[in-house]
Amino acid sequence: MDRLSRLRQAMKTEGVDLVALGPGAHMAWLLDVRPHGDERPLVACITADHAGFLMPGLEADSARQQTDLPFYPWDDADGPDAALANLLSEFNLTGARSLVLDETMRADHAALIQDALPGATRQFTATTVGALRMRKDADEYAKLKANARSADAAMKAAWAAMRPGMTETEVADVARESFLSQGAKPLFTIIGAGPNGAFPHHHTGQTRLAGGQAVVMDIGAGMAGYSSDITRMAILGPAPDGYDKVHDIVDAAVEAALAAARPGVPAKAVDAAARSVIAEAGYGDYFLHRTGHGMGVEVHEPPYLTGASETLLDEGMVFSIEPGIYLPDRFGIRLEEIVILRADGPEILSDLPRAAVQIDA
């Protein structure tokens, strides 16, 4: 069953009359359409029987190369109201009772749809497009696995180039160049040397690597419409005092989360499994973020593995497991695996071990 048919099945189950999506990940995943998005309303509208676009006239020719679905075009001189009214009439939506809005859509575009359907209750995509996106098919798995291999290669390239005296940015550039050479678009390269590693989302900068430092390396890129994300550790020369103990604790937290992740388990149970290992070791106050996030078309997407998430994990879901301990003015350690959930547990996409890589200093 294709994605549009699966969405319509979900809409029927949830009693949804209209799904309205703006340019972005939902539209790209569902319809394979990636138009330019700006202040002009551009909305994909899907009902049980119809699908089409409220389309700015100046985008129509380019967007037509990506889809055969009908357009309801409008131009700057007239505005979108008449075109939207025509679409809603032809889609038999004037009496719509339930509306799903893309949560990433511009607020003014969402308001345009809501104002045109004043009798419709509004929800976001969690039970429709969002729910479908969480469960990856075989083609998506293959693309995510290829992305993971690409990230492994970029990490290895960075390790091979690392030397004391290099800046964080210079190390990041090596990883970026490796991604580009593989046909992947770099999305982020966090290199946190020494005390900078204690900032989970450190802004990679001009700090120079030195002997005795632990270095957090969190990199990712996009290829074939999907993403990669991996975090590993490097040590320049002798490890900082206490490093090995803390690394072992974080690795044990990863293992605990992997063991807890099973179909039917709430996401918060996986977070609790990782968090309890770190808390029992006395470092609970230094685990500063959730245990993981979903990944696919976007680097961060549902499901989110937080202490409050009631989302039930299911086969085909892809998510990170990335506990960390961050010790101010000393070092940070984060170890991240991207997994796809199978019937018997998670399959790790990366082939790189989690042991810290030793760099001569």
Tab-separated table of N, CA and C in Angstrom, residues 159 192-195 197-198 212-217 231-252 283 323-327 330-336 353-359:
chain	number	residue	atom	x	y	z
A	159	TRP	N	39.120	10.900	12.831
A	159	TRP	CA	40.092	10.299	13.739
A	159	TRP	C	41.483	10.237	13.101
A	192	GLY	N	33.740	18.804	20.556
A	192	GLY	CA	33.911	19.467	21.851
A	192	GLY	C	35.143	18.948	22.550
A	193	ALA	N	36.202	19.745	22.562
A	193	ALA	CA	37.489	19.330	23.122
A	193	ALA	C	37.582	19.706	24.597
A	194	GLY	N	38.006	18.742	25.415
A	194	GLY	CA	38.235	19.022	26.832
A	194	GLY	C	36.985	19.517	27.523
A	195	PRO	N	37.084	20.624	28.269
A	195	PRO	CA	35.915	21.144	28.993
A	195	PRO	C	34.730	21.480	28.075
A	197	GLY	N	33.483	19.669	25.933
A	197	GLY	CA	32.656	18.477	25.810
A	197	GLY	C	31.568	18.398	26.865
A	198	ALA	N	31.670	19.208	27.910
A	198	ALA	CA	30.638	19.237	28.956
A	198	ALA	C	29.424	20.043	28.536
A	212	GLY	N	45.901	14.969	26.706
A	212	GLY	CA	45.173	14.818	27.950
A	212	GLY	C	43.705	15.187	27.862
A	213	GLN	N	43.209	15.472	26.659
A	213	GLN	CA	41.815	15.866	26.493
A	213	GLN	C	40.961	14.705	26.001
A	214	ALA	N	39.706	14.696	26.462
A	214	ALA	CA	38.659	13.877	25.854
A	214	ALA	C	37.893	14.765	24.877
A	215	VAL	N	37.548	14.221	23.727
A	215	VAL	CA	36.883	14.997	22.682
A	215	VAL	C	35.566	14.320	22.303
A	216	VAL	N	34.458	15.047	22.487
A	216	VAL	CA	33.151	14.572	22.040
A	216	VAL	C	33.016	14.880	20.552
A	217	MET	N	32.589	13.878	19.769
A	217	MET	CA	32.457	14.040	18.322
A	217	MET	C	31.073	13.564	17.904
A	231	THR	N	27.595	9.693	17.702
A	231	THR	CA	28.519	10.345	18.632
A	231	THR	C	29.493	9.305	19.164
A	232	ARG	N	30.761	9.647	19.077
A	232	ARG	CA	31.823	8.816	19.619
A	232	ARG	C	32.827	9.723	20.346
A	233	MET	N	33.748	9.083	21.060
A	233	MET	CA	34.753	9.793	21.854
A	233	MET	C	36.153	9.505	21.329
A	234	ALA	N	37.019	10.522	21.432
A	234	ALA	CA	38.440	10.358	21.148
A	234	ALA	C	39.232	10.889	22.335
A	235	ILE	N	40.381	10.304	22.576
A	235	ILE	CA	41.278	10.718	23.658
A	235	ILE	C	42.623	11.053	23.051
A	236	LEU	N	43.132	12.233	23.355
A	236	LEU	CA	44.457	12.635	22.881
A	236	LEU	C	45.475	12.354	23.977
A	237	GLY	N	46.336	11.352	23.736
A	237	GLY	CA	47.323	11.000	24.747
A	237	GLY	C	46.651	10.369	25.948
A	238	PRO	N	47.186	10.622	27.151
A	238	PRO	CA	46.595	10.014	28.351
A	238	PRO	C	45.203	10.567	28.629
A	239	ALA	N	44.308	9.693	29.077
A	239	ALA	CA	42.941	10.114	29.366
A	239	ALA	C	42.901	10.996	30.605
A	240	PRO	N	41.939	11.927	30.676
A	240	PRO	CA	41.781	12.735	31.884
A	240	PRO	C	41.466	11.848	33.086
A	241	ASP	N	41.791	12.326	34.275
A	241	ASP	CA	41.494	11.580	35.495
A	241	ASP	C	40.007	11.233	35.563
A	242	GLY	N	39.726	9.996	35.822
A	242	GLY	CA	38.348	9.557	35.983
A	242	GLY	C	37.629	9.245	34.693
A	243	TYR	N	38.288	9.436	33.568
A	243	TYR	CA	37.588	9.261	32.294
A	243	TYR	C	37.080	7.828	32.109
A	244	ASP	N	37.965	6.852	32.328
A	244	ASP	CA	37.594	5.465	32.024
A	244	ASP	C	36.363	5.026	32.825
A	245	LYS	N	36.303	5.415	34.082
A	245	LYS	CA	35.156	5.056	34.915
A	245	LYS	C	33.864	5.638	34.343
A	246	VAL	N	33.903	6.914	33.969
A	246	VAL	CA	32.700	7.575	33.466
A	246	VAL	C	32.306	6.992	32.112
A	247	HIS	N	33.282	6.704	31.262
A	247	HIS	CA	32.980	6.093	29.966
A	247	HIS	C	32.259	4.762	30.170
A	248	ASP	N	32.742	3.959	31.102
A	248	ASP	CA	32.120	2.663	31.349
A	248	ASP	C	30.668	2.822	31.822
A	249	ILE	N	30.413	3.847	32.627
A	249	ILE	CA	29.051	4.083	33.115
A	249	ILE	C	28.138	4.448	31.952
A	250	VAL	N	28.596	5.341	31.077
A	250	VAL	CA	27.769	5.749	29.939
A	250	VAL	C	27.530	4.565	29.008
A	251	ASP	N	28.558	3.756	28.792
A	251	ASP	CA	28.380	2.588	27.935
A	251	ASP	C	27.389	1.608	28.558
A	252	ALA	N	27.433	1.451	29.865
A	252	ALA	CA	26.463	0.579	30.534
A	252	ALA	C	25.053	1.135	30.406
A	283	TYR	N	25.910	9.958	39.135
A	283	TYR	CA	26.067	11.038	38.155
A	283	TYR	C	24.728	11.511	37.579
A	323	PRO	N	22.760	8.334	25.898
A	323	PRO	CA	22.978	8.928	27.218
A	323	PRO	C	24.334	9.620	27.295
A	324	GLY	N	24.468	10.510	28.259
A	324	GLY	CA	25.725	11.226	28.422
A	324	GLY	C	25.918	11.682	29.855
A	325	ILE	N	27.151	11.944	30.198
A	325	ILE	CA	27.531	12.549	31.478
A	325	ILE	C	28.422	13.742	31.163
A	326	TYR	N	28.085	14.892	31.761
A	326	TYR	CA	28.766	16.144	31.425
A	326	TYR	C	29.289	16.778	32.708
A	327	LEU	N	30.598	16.774	32.875
A	327	LEU	CA	31.237	17.247	34.093
A	327	LEU	C	31.843	18.627	33.838
A	330	ARG	N	35.634	19.878	33.153
A	330	ARG	CA	36.468	18.677	33.031
A	330	ARG	C	36.317	18.064	31.636
A	331	PHE	N	35.219	17.353	31.421
A	331	PHE	CA	34.978	16.724	30.124
A	331	PHE	C	33.529	16.258	30.080
A	332	GLY	N	33.087	15.897	28.893
A	332	GLY	CA	31.796	15.264	28.709
A	332	GLY	C	31.971	13.968	27.954
A	333	ILE	N	31.025	13.056	28.157
A	333	ILE	CA	31.025	11.792	27.423
A	333	ILE	C	29.607	11.517	26.957
A	334	ARG	N	29.426	11.357	25.650
A	334	ARG	CA	28.155	10.920	25.081
A	334	ARG	C	28.456	9.811	24.081
A	335	LEU	N	27.690	8.749	24.147
A	335	LEU	CA	27.833	7.633	23.215
A	335	LEU	C	26.474	7.417	22.569
A	336	GLU	N	26.448	7.452	21.252
A	336	GLU	CA	25.162	7.451	20.539
A	336	GLU	C	25.107	6.348	19.503
A	353	PRO	N	32.635	0.474	16.985
A	353	PRO	CA	32.554	0.215	18.428
A	353	PRO	C	32.460	1.515	19.213
A	354	ARG	N	31.974	1.418	20.457
A	354	ARG	CA	31.810	2.609	21.292
A	354	ARG	C	33.029	2.954	22.130
A	355	ALA	N	34.048	2.138	22.087
A	355	ALA	CA	35.271	2.442	22.836
A	355	ALA	C	35.887	3.745	22.336
A	356	ALA	N	36.467	4.515	23.261
A	356	ALA	CA	37.141	5.755	22.864
A	356	ALA	C	38.350	5.423	21.983
A	357	VAL	N	38.540	6.213	20.946
A	357	VAL	CA	39.682	6.045	20.042
A	357	VAL	C	40.875	6.819	20.586
A	358	GLN	N	41.996	6.172	20.645
A	358	GLN	CA	43.207	6.797	21.186
A	358	GLN	C	43.971	7.512	20.070
A	359	ILE	N	44.244	8.790	20.277
A	359	ILE	CA	45.014	9.596	19.325
A	359	ILE	C	46.361	9.941	19.958
